[in-house]
Amino acid sequence: MSFSAPAPRAGLDAATCGRVPADLPDHPAPSVRFYGRRRSDGPTPIIVHFHGGAFNSGSLDSGGKVGSLLAAAGAVVLSVDYPLAPAHPFPAAAEAGYAVLEWAQRNRRLLGGRGSPLLVAGEEAGGNIAAAVALMARDRGGPELAGQILLSPMLDACMGTASMRDAHASEQATLWADGWKQYLPCYCDAGHPYAAPLVNTRLGGLAPMLLLTARDDPLRDEAVHYARRVRQAGVRVTQAIVAGATDWPAALIGAAGVPAEWDDEVLAQVFTFLLTHPSGAVSVARSSAPAAMVRSSTARE
């Protein structure tokens, strides 16, 4: 099957959009937007990315902030315009994400070069979908993932952690509660491991994880708890509370090119994660520029 927009060419920025051919019931094939460059001298990590928006909002535009940061770290990024609740409740978004991952696997040589590692990433509700797709890839026998990058992910449908209780009176907490209700119209789905990954009791065999949160992040405790349980299952986990980050996860959702004081730390964390993973080291290590320099050069283009 072919894609309706050109794939990234070596040495050139990719800023194209198109639809990924996929056999998905009840909604059209998902649209994607490319960020980043495919290297001309070796394989480039490919990241399938999911924007935030509490499951019921968000778009390719609102995923631009994180999508562009992932690309600046040295990856080709496919940001997915997944179907939204309430029109498309669980598992529509996760199935669409998995379909894009399968397409990326079939076209990985064109997208990133021979041997390019494949990862998933997402922020807020997109972090939930990325975690779900990583579980699906393990359970369905592929595609094989080199890593998962979760930024302030929504993982607990009960919203019962201490950090969330501190935010219960906020407008954002109300939006998350509404989002969960629309995404999981059947209460029984709150116990499904692909809907609320924190309830999963089988976490071994997952791809290595980079999990980022912030000190004032209401989703912090559920993210930290998930990272601890995944690590206890024998999975390599890199976890960080980003210094200087405030108003997460809301601050993660926005257009590309809007600067934040935490950009460099997030960029360095992602760059290091790609660099230190065995399958990602080949392509990223060839770049002699540190993460901050990568960001600066991207900003000038």
PDB file of C-alpha atoms in Angstrom, residues 13 19 33 37 41-42 67 83 88-89 97 107 109 135 143 149 175 177 197 204 208 219 228-229 266-267 281 287 298:
ATOM      1  CA  ASP A  13      12.922  18.413   6.531  1.00  0.00           C
ATOM      2  CA  ARG A  19      -3.469   9.560   5.271  1.00  0.00           C
ATOM      3  CA  ARG A  33       2.066  14.807   9.914  1.00  0.00           C
ATOM      4  CA  ARG A  37      14.866  14.587   8.855  1.00  0.00           C
ATOM      5  CA  ASP A  41      24.467   8.463   6.355  1.00  0.00           C
ATOM      6  CA  GLY A  42      22.608   5.834   8.364  1.00  0.00           C
ATOM      7  CA  GLY A  67       6.384  16.460  17.649  1.00  0.00           C
ATOM      8  CA  PRO A  83     -10.147   9.456  16.135  1.00  0.00           C
ATOM      9  CA  HIS A  88     -15.017   7.236  18.626  1.00  0.00           C
ATOM     10  CA  PRO A  89     -14.628   5.790  22.129  1.00  0.00           C
ATOM     11  CA  GLY A  97      -2.389   4.115  16.531  1.00  0.00           C
ATOM     12  CA  ASN A 107       7.666   1.362   5.289  1.00  0.00           C
ATOM     13  CA  ARG A 109      13.247   1.509   5.124  1.00  0.00           C
ATOM     14  CA  LEU A 135       1.278  -3.173  24.977  1.00  0.00           C
ATOM     15  CA  PRO A 143       5.933  -4.601  15.319  1.00  0.00           C
ATOM     16  CA  ILE A 149       8.489   7.913  25.272  1.00  0.00           C
ATOM     17  CA  LEU A 175     -11.667  18.239  31.588  1.00  0.00           C
ATOM     18  CA  ALA A 177     -12.801  13.509  34.126  1.00  0.00           C
ATOM     19  CA  PRO A 197      -2.448   0.880  31.340  1.00  0.00           C
ATOM     20  CA  GLY A 204       7.093  -7.689  31.292  1.00  0.00           C
ATOM     21  CA  PRO A 208      12.371   0.349  27.075  1.00  0.00           C
ATOM     22  CA  LEU A 219      -0.556  13.269  36.478  1.00  0.00           C
ATOM     23  CA  ARG A 228       8.061   1.788  38.932  1.00  0.00           C
ATOM     24  CA  ARG A 229       5.844  -1.179  38.066  1.00  0.00           C
ATOM     25  CA  VAL A 266      13.244  17.462  27.339  1.00  0.00           C
ATOM     26  CA  LEU A 267      15.314  17.521  24.179  1.00  0.00           C
ATOM     27  CA  ALA A 281      22.791   4.346  18.808  1.00  0.00           C
ATOM     28  CA  SER A 287      25.573  13.397  15.152  1.00  0.00           C
ATOM     29  CA  THR A 298      16.197  23.447  13.963  1.00  0.00           C
TER      30      THR A 298
END
